mmCIF file of C-alpha atoms and ligand atoms in Angstrom:
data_model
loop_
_atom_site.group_PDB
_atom_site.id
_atom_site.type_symbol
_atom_site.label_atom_id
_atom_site.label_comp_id
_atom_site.label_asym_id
_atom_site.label_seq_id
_atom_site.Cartn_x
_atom_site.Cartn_y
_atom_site.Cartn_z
ATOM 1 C CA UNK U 1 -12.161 247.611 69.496
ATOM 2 C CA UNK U 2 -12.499 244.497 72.015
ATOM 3 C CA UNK U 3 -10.070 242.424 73.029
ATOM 4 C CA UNK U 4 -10.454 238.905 75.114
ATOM 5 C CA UNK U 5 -7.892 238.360 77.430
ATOM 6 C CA UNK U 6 -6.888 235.219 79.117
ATOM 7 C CA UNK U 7 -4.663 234.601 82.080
ATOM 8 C CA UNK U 8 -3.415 231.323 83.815
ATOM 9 C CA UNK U 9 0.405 232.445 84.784
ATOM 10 C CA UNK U 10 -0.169 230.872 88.461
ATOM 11 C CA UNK U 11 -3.320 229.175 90.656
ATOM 12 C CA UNK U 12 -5.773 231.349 89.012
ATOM 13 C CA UNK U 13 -7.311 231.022 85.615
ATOM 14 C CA UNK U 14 -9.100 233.923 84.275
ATOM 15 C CA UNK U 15 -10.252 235.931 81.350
ATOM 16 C CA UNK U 16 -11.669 239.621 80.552
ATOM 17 C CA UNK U 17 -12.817 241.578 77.740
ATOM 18 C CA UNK U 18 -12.329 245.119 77.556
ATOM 19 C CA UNK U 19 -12.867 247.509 74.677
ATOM 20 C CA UNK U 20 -10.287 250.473 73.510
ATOM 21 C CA UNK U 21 -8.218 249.262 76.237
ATOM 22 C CA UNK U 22 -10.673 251.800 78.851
ATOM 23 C CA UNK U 23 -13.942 250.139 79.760
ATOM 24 C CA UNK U 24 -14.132 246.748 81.724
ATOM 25 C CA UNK U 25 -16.731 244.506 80.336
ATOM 26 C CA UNK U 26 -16.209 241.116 81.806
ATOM 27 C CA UNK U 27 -13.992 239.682 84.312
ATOM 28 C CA UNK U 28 -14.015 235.955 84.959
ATOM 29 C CA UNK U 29 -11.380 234.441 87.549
ATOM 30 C CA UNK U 30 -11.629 231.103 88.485
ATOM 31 C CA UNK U 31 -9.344 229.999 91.501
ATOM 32 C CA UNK U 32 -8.001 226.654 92.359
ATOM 33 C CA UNK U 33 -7.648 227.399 95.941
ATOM 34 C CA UNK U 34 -11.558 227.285 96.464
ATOM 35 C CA UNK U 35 -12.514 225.692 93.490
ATOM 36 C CA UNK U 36 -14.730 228.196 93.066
ATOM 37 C CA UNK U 37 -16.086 231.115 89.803
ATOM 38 C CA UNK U 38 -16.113 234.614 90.745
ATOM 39 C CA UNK U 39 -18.383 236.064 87.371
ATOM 40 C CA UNK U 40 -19.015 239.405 86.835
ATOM 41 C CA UNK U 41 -20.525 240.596 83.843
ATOM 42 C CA UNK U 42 -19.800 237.056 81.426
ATOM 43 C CA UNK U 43 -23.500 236.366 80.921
ATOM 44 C CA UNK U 44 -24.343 239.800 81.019
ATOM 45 C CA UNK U 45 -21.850 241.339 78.341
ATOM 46 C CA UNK U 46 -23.575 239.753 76.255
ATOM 47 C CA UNK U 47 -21.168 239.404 72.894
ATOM 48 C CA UNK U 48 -20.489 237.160 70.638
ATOM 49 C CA UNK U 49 -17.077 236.159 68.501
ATOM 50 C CA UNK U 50 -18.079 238.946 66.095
ATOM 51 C CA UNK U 51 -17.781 241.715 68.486
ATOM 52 C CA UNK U 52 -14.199 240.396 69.325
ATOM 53 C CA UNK U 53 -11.447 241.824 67.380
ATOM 54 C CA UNK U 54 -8.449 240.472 69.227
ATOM 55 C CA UNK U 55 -7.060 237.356 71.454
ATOM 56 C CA UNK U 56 -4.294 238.348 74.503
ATOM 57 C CA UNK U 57 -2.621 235.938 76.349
ATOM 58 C CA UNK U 58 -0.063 235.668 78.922
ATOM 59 C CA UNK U 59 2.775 233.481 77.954
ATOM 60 C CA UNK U 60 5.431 234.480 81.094
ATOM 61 C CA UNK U 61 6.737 235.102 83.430
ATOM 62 C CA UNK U 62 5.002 231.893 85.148
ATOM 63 C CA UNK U 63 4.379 227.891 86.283
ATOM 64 C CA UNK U 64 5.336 226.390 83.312
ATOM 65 C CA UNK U 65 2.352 224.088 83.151
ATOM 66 C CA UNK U 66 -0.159 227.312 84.062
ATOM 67 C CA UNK U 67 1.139 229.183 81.285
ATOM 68 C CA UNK U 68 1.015 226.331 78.507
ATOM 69 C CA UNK U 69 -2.778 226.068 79.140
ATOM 70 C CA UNK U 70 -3.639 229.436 78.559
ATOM 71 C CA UNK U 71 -1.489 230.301 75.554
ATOM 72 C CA UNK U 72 -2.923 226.402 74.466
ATOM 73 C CA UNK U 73 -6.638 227.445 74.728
ATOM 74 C CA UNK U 74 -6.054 231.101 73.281
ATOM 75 C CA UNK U 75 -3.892 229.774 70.406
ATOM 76 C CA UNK U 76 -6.518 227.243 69.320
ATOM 77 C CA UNK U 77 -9.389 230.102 69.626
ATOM 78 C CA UNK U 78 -6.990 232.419 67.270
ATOM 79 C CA UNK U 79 -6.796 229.953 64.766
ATOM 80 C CA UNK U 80 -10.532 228.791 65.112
ATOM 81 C CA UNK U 81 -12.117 231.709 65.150
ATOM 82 C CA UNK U 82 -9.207 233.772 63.279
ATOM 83 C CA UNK U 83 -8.758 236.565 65.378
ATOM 84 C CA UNK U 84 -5.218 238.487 65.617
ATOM 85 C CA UNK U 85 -2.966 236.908 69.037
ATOM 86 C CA UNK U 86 -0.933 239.198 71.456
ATOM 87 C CA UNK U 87 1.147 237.425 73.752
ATOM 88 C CA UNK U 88 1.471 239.465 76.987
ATOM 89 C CA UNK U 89 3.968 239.886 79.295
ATOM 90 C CA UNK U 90 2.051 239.333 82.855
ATOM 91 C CA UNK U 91 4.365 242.001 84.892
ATOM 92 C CA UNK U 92 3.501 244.512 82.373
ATOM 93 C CA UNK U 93 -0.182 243.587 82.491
ATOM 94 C CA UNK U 94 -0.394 244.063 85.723
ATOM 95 C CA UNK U 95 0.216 247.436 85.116
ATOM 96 C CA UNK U 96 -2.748 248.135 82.693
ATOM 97 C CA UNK U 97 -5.189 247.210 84.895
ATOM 98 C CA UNK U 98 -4.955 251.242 86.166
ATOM 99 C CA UNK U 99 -5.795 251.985 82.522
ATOM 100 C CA UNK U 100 -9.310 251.043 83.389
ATOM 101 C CA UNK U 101 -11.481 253.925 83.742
ATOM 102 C CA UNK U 102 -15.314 252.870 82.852
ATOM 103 C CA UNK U 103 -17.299 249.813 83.463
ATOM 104 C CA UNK U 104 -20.879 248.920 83.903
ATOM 105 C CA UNK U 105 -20.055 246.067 86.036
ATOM 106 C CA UNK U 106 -21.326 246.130 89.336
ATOM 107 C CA UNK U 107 -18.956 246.520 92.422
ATOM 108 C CA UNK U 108 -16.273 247.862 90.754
ATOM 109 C CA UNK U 109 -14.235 251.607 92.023
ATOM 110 C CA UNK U 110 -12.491 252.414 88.802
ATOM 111 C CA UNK U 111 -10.202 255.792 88.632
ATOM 112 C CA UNK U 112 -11.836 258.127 86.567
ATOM 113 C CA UNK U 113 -8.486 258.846 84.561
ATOM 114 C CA UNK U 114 -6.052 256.988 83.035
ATOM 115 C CA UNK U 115 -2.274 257.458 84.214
ATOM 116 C CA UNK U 116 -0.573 260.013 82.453
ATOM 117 C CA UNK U 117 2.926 259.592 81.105
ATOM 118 C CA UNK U 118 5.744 259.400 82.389
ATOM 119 C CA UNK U 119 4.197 257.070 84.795
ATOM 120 C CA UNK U 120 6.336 255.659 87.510
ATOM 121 C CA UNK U 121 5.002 252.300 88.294
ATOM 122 C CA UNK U 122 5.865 249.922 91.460
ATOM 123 C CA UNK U 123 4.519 246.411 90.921
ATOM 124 C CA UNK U 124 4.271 244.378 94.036
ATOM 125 C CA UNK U 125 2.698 240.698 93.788
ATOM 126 C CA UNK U 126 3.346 237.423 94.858
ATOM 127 C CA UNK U 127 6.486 236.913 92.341
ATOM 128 C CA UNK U 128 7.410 240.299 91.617
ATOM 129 C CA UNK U 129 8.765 243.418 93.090
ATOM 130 C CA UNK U 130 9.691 246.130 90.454
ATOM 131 C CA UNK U 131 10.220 249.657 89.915
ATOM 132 C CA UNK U 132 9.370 250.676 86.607
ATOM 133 C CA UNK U 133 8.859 253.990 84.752
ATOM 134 C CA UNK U 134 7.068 254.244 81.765
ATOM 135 C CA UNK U 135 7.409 256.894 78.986
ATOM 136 C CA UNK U 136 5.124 255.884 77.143
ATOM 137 C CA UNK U 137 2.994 252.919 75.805
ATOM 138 C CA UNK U 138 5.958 250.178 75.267
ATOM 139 C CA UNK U 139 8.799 252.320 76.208
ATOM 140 C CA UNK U 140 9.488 251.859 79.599
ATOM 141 C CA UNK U 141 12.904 250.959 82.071
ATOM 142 C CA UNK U 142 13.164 248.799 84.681
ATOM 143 C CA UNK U 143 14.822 250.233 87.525
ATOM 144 C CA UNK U 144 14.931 247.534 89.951
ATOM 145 C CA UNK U 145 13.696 244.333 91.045
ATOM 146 C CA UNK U 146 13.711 241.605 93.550
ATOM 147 C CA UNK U 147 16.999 239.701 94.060
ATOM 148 C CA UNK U 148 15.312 236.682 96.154
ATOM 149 C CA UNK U 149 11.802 236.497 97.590
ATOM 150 C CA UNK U 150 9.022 238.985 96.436
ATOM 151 C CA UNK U 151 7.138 240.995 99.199
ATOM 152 C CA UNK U 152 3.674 238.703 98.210
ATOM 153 C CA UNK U 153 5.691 235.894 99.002
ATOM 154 C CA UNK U 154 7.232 236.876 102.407
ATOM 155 C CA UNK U 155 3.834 238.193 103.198
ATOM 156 C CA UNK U 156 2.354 234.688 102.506
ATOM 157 C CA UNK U 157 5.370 233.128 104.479
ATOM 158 C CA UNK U 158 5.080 235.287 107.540
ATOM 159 C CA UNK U 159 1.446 234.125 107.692
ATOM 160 C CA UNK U 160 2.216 230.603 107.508
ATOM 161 C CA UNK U 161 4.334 231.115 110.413
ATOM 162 C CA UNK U 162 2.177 232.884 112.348
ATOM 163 C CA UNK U 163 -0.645 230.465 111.522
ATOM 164 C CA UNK U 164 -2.540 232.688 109.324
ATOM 165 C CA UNK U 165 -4.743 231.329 106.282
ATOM 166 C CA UNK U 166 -3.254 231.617 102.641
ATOM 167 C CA UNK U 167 -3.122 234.030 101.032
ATOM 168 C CA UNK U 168 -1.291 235.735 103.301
ATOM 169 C CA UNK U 169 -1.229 239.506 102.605
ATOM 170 C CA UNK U 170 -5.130 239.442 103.127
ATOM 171 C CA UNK U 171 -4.571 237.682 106.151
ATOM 172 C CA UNK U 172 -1.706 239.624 107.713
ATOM 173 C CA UNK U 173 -4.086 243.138 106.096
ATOM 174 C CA UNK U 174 -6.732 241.528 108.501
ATOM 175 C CA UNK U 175 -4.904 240.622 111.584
ATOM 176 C CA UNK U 176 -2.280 243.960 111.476
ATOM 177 C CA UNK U 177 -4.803 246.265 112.751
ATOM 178 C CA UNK U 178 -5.211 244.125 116.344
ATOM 179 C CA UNK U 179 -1.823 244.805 116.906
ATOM 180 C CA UNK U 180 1.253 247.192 117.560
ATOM 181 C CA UNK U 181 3.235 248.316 114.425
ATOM 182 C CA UNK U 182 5.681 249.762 116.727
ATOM 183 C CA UNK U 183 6.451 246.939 119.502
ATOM 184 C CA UNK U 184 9.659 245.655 117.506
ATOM 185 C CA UNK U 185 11.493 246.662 114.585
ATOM 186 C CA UNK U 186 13.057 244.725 111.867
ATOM 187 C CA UNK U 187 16.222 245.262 109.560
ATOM 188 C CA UNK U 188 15.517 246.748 105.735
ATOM 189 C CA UNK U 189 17.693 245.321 103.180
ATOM 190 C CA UNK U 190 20.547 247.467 102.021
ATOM 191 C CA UNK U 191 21.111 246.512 98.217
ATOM 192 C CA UNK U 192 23.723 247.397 95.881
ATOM 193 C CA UNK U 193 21.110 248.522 93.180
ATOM 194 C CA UNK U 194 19.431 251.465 94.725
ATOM 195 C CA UNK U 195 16.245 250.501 93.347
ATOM 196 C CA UNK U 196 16.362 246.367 94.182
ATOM 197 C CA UNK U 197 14.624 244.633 96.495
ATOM 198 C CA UNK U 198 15.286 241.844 98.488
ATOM 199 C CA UNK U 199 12.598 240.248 101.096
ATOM 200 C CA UNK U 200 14.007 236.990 102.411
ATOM 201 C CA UNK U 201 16.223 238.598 105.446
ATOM 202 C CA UNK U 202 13.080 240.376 107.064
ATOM 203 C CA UNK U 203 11.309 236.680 106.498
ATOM 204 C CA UNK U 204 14.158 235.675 108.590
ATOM 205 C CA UNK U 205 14.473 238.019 111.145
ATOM 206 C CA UNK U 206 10.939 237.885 112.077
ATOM 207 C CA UNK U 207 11.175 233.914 112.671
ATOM 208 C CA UNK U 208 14.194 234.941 115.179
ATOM 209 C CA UNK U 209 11.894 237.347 117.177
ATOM 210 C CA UNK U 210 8.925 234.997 116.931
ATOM 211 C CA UNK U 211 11.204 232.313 118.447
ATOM 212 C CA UNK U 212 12.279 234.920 121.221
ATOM 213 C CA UNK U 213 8.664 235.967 122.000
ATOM 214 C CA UNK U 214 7.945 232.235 122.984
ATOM 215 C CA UNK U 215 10.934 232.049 124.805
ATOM 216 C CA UNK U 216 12.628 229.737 122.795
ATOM 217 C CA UNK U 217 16.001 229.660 120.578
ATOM 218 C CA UNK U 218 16.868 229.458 116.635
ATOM 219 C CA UNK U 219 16.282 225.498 116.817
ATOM 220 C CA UNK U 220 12.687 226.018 117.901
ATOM 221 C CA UNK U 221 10.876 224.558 114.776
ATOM 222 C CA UNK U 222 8.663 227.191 112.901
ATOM 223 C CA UNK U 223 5.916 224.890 112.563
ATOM 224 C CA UNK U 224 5.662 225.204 116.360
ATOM 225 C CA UNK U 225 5.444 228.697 116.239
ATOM 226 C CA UNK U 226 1.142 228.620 115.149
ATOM 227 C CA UNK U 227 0.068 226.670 118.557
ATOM 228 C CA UNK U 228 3.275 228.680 120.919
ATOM 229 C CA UNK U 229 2.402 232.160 119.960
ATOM 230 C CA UNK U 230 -0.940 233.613 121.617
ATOM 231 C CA UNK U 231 -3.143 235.799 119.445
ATOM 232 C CA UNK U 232 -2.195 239.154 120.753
ATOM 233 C CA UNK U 233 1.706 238.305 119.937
ATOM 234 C CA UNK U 234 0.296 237.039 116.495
ATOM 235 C CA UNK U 235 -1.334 240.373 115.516
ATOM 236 C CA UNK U 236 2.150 242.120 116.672
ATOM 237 C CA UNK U 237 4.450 240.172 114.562
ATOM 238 C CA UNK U 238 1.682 240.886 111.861
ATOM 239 C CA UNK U 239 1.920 244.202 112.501
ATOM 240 C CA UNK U 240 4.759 245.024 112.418
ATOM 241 C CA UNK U 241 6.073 243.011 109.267
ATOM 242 C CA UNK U 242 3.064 244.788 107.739
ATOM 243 C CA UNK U 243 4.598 248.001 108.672
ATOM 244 C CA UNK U 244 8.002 247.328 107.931
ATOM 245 C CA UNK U 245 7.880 245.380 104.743
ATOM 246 C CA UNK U 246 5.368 248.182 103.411
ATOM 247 C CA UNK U 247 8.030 250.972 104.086
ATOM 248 C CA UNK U 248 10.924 249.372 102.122
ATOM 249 C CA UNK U 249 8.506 249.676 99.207
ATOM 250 C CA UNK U 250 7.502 253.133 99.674
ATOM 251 C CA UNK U 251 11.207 254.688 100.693
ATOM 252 C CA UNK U 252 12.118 253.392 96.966
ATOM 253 C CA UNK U 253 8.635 254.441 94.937
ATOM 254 C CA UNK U 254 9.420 258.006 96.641
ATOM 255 C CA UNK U 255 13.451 258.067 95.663
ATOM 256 C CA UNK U 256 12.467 256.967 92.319
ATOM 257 C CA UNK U 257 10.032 259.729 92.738
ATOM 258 C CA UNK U 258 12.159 262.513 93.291
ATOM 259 C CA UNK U 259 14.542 261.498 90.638
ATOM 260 C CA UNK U 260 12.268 260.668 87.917
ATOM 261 C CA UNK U 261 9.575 263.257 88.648
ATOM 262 C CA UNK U 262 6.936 261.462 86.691
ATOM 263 C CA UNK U 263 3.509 262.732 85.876
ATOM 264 C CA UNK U 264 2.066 259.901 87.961
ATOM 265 C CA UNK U 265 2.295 256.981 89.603
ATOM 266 C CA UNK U 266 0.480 253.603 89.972
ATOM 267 C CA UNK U 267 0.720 250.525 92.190
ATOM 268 C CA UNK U 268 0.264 247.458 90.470
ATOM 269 C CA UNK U 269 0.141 243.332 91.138
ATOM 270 C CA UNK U 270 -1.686 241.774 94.463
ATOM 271 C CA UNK U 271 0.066 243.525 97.239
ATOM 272 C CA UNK U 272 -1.462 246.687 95.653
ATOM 273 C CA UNK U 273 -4.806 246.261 97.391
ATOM 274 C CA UNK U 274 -2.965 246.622 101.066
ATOM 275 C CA UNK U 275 -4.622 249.563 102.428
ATOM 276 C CA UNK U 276 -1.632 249.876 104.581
ATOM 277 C CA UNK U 277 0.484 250.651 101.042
ATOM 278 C CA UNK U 278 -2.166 252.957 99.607
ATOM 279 C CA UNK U 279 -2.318 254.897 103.663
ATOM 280 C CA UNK U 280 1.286 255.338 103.354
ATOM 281 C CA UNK U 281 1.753 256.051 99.709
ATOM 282 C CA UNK U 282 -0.684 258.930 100.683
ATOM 283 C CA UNK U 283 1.268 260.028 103.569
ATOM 284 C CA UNK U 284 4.585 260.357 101.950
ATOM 285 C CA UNK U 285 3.854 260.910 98.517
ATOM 286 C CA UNK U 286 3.451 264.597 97.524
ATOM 287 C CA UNK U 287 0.823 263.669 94.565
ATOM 288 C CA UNK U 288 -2.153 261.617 94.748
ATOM 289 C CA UNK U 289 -2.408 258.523 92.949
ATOM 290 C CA UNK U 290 -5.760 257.384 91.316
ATOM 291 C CA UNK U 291 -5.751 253.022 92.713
ATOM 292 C CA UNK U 292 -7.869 250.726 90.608
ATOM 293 C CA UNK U 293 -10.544 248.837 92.169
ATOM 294 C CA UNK U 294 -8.203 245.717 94.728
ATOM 295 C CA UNK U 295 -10.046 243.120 92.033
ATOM 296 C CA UNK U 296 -8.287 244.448 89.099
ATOM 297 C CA UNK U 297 -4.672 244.302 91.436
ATOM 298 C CA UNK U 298 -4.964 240.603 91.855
ATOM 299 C CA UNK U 299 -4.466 238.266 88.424
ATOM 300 C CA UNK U 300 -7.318 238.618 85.818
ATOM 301 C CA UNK U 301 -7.736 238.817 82.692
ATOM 302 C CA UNK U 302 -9.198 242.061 82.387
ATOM 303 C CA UNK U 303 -5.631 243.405 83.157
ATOM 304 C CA UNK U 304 -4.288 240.883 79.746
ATOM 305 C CA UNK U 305 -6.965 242.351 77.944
ATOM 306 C CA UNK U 306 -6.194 246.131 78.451
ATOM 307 C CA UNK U 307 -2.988 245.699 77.213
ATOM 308 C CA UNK U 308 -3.685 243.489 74.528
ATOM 309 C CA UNK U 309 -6.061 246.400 73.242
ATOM 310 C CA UNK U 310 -3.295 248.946 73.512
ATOM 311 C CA UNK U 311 -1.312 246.644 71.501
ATOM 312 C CA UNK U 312 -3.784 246.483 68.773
ATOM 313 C CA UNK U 313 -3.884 250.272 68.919
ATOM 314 C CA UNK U 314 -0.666 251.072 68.805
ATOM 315 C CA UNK U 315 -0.308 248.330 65.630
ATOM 316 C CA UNK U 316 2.429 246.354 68.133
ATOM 317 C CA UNK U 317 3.307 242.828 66.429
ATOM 318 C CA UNK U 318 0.657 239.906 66.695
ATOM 319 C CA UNK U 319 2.207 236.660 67.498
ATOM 320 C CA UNK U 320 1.995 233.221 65.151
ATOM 321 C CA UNK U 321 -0.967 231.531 66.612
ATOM 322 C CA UNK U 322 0.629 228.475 65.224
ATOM 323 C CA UNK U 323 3.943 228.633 67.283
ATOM 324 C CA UNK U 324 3.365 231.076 70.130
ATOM 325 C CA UNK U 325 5.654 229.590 73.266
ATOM 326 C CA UNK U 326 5.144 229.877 76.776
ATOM 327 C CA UNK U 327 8.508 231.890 78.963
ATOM 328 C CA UNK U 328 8.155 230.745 82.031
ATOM 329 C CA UNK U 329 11.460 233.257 82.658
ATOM 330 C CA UNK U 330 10.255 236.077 80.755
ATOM 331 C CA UNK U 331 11.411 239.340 82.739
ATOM 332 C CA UNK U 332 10.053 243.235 81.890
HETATM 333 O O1 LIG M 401 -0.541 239.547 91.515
HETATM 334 P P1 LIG M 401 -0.941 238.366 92.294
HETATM 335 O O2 LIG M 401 -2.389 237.988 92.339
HETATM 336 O O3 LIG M 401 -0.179 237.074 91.810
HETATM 337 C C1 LIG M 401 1.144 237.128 91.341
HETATM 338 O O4 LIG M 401 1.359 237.492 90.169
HETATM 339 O O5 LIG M 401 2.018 236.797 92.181
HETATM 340 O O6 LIG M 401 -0.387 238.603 93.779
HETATM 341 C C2 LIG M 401 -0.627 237.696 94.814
HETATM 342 C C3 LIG M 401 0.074 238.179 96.048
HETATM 343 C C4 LIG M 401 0.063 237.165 97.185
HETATM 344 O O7 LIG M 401 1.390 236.991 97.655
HETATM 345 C C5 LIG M 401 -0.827 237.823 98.242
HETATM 346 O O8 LIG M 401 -0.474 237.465 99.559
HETATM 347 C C6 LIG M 401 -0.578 239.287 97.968
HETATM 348 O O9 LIG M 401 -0.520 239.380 96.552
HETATM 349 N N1 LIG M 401 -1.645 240.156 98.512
HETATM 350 C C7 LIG M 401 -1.454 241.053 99.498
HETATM 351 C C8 LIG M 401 -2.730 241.613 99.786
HETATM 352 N N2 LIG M 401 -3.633 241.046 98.939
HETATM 353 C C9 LIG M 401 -2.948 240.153 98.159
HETATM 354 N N3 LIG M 401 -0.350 241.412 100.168
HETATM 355 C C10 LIG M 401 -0.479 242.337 101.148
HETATM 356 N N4 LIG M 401 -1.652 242.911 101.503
HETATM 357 C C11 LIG M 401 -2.793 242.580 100.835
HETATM 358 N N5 LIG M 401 -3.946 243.152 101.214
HETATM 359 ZN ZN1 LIG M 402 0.347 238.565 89.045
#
């Protein structure tokens, strides 16, 4: 069974086909920021509308606009070509992109197994913190989530202030290792649901001790801070955010952990390819986890696609091709 998924929930737009919901055929992202088409494997999988048997699209959570154009373009191939429609929940795809095990595709590291159940899952991206665990296929609980900013986002706001280039969790991945993890610390959120998150007080406090590195005060504009900071206080404040910001995730994926005692465990979304989560996942967690390749943890389509074909295995409801609706809101 193949199934073509499509994805446009934010700047990227991208599609994938993957069959029995394992092997990675194609993955196609093309990003706005650089106006520029990462391929791999289109021209080369080399199928046509017959060899698809299903159409998966993300219709939320999302930019409202983003969304509608996907679910627009895969509704109108449903109908045209009349293949079944799953409408996928993007958080949740996310998740299926460690269900990839085989691919032909060059420069891909897939694991060689696919999680077992029950599967504790943290998802970490630009819009979402959550801790998940899975029971099965479509039988999960959410345990917790962000209350305010995710950890993509203060990641991405931390670099702006420091000057860094967006994305920021590449950037601050990049410039970490220059610096001291240790030279300051900064406060982890306490939250009233054990397993929440909540990122914009760290965003804050590290604004207050860039301000006091330059020796100024809490009217100093952060704008400033780029051209007042030199490059060695830059990779500090990188650093240690990196550091810190990193650890609040892990402390709750290991409670979670030792409550749940799942059979494994998987890191999912954009923040998932930070080395410095995967080195201290390692270090704290006592089993290993098996990471998908850090193309697969950014937004694709392969991810939609996965899921979609799990769907179509497990006989889960199509959607009307004729009235499918984006939800910008939609939550796990
Ligand atoms: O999953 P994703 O592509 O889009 C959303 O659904 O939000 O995640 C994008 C986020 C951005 O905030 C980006 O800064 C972050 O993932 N990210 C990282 C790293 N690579 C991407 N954060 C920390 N370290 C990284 N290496
Ligand atoms: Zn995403």
């Amino acid at each position: 069974m193949i199934v073509l998924g499509i994805e446009s929930s934010c700047d990227e737009t991208a599609c994938g086909i993957v069959r029995d919901g394992k092997e990675l055929l194609a993955n196609a992202v093309f990003s706005s920021m650089d106006l520029h088409v990462q391929y791999g494997g289109v021209e080369d999988a080399k199928l046509g509308w017959d060899d698809i048997d299903g159409i998966a699209v993300t219709y939320g959570a999302g930019l409202g606009m983003c969304l509608l154009a996907g679910v627009m373009t895969a509704r109108t191939l449903a109908i045209a070509k009349d293949k079944p429609l799953y409408g996928i929940n993007h958080v949740e795809g996310h998740v299926y992109a460690n269900f990839l095990t085989s691919t032909s595709l060059p420069g891909y590291v897939l694991p060689e197994t696919a999680p077992a159940f029950p599967c504790l899952a943290l998802i970490v991206s630009g819009t979402h913190s959550q801790l998940v665990v899975f029971r099965d296929h479509f039988d999960y609980t959410l345990l917790g989530q962000a209350q305010d900013d995710a950890i993509g986002e203060a990641f991405d706001k931390v670099a702006r202030m420091i000057g860094l280039p967006y994305p920021g969790g590449p950037s601050i991945s990049r410039k970490a290792p220059e610096g001291n993890p240790q030279t300051f610390t900064l406060p982890k959120a306490k939250m009233p649901g054990k397993y929440d998150f909540s990122f914009s007080g760290v965003k804050t406090a590290v604004l207050r001790h860039a301000q006091a590195m330059c020796g100024k005060d809490f009217t100093f504009s952060s704008w400033l801070l780029p051209e007042a900071l030199n490059d060695a206080q830059k990779a500090d404040i990188a650093a240690v955010f990196q550091r810190v910001a990193i650890e609040t995730v892990v402390d709750k994926t290991i409670h979670a952990y030792e409550e749940f005692q799942p059979d494994s465990v998987v890191i999912a979304g954009g923040v998932a390819s930070s080395p410095e989560l995967r080195r201290q996942l390692r270090e704290r967690l006592p089993i290993e986890i098996n990471y998908t390749d850090p193309k697969l943890c950014t937004d694709n389509g392969a991810m939609i696609a996965a899921l979609g074909c799990y769907k179509m295995m497990h006989n889960q409801p199509t959607a009307d091709p004729y009235s499918l609706e984006i939800d910008p809101n939609l939550s796990m």
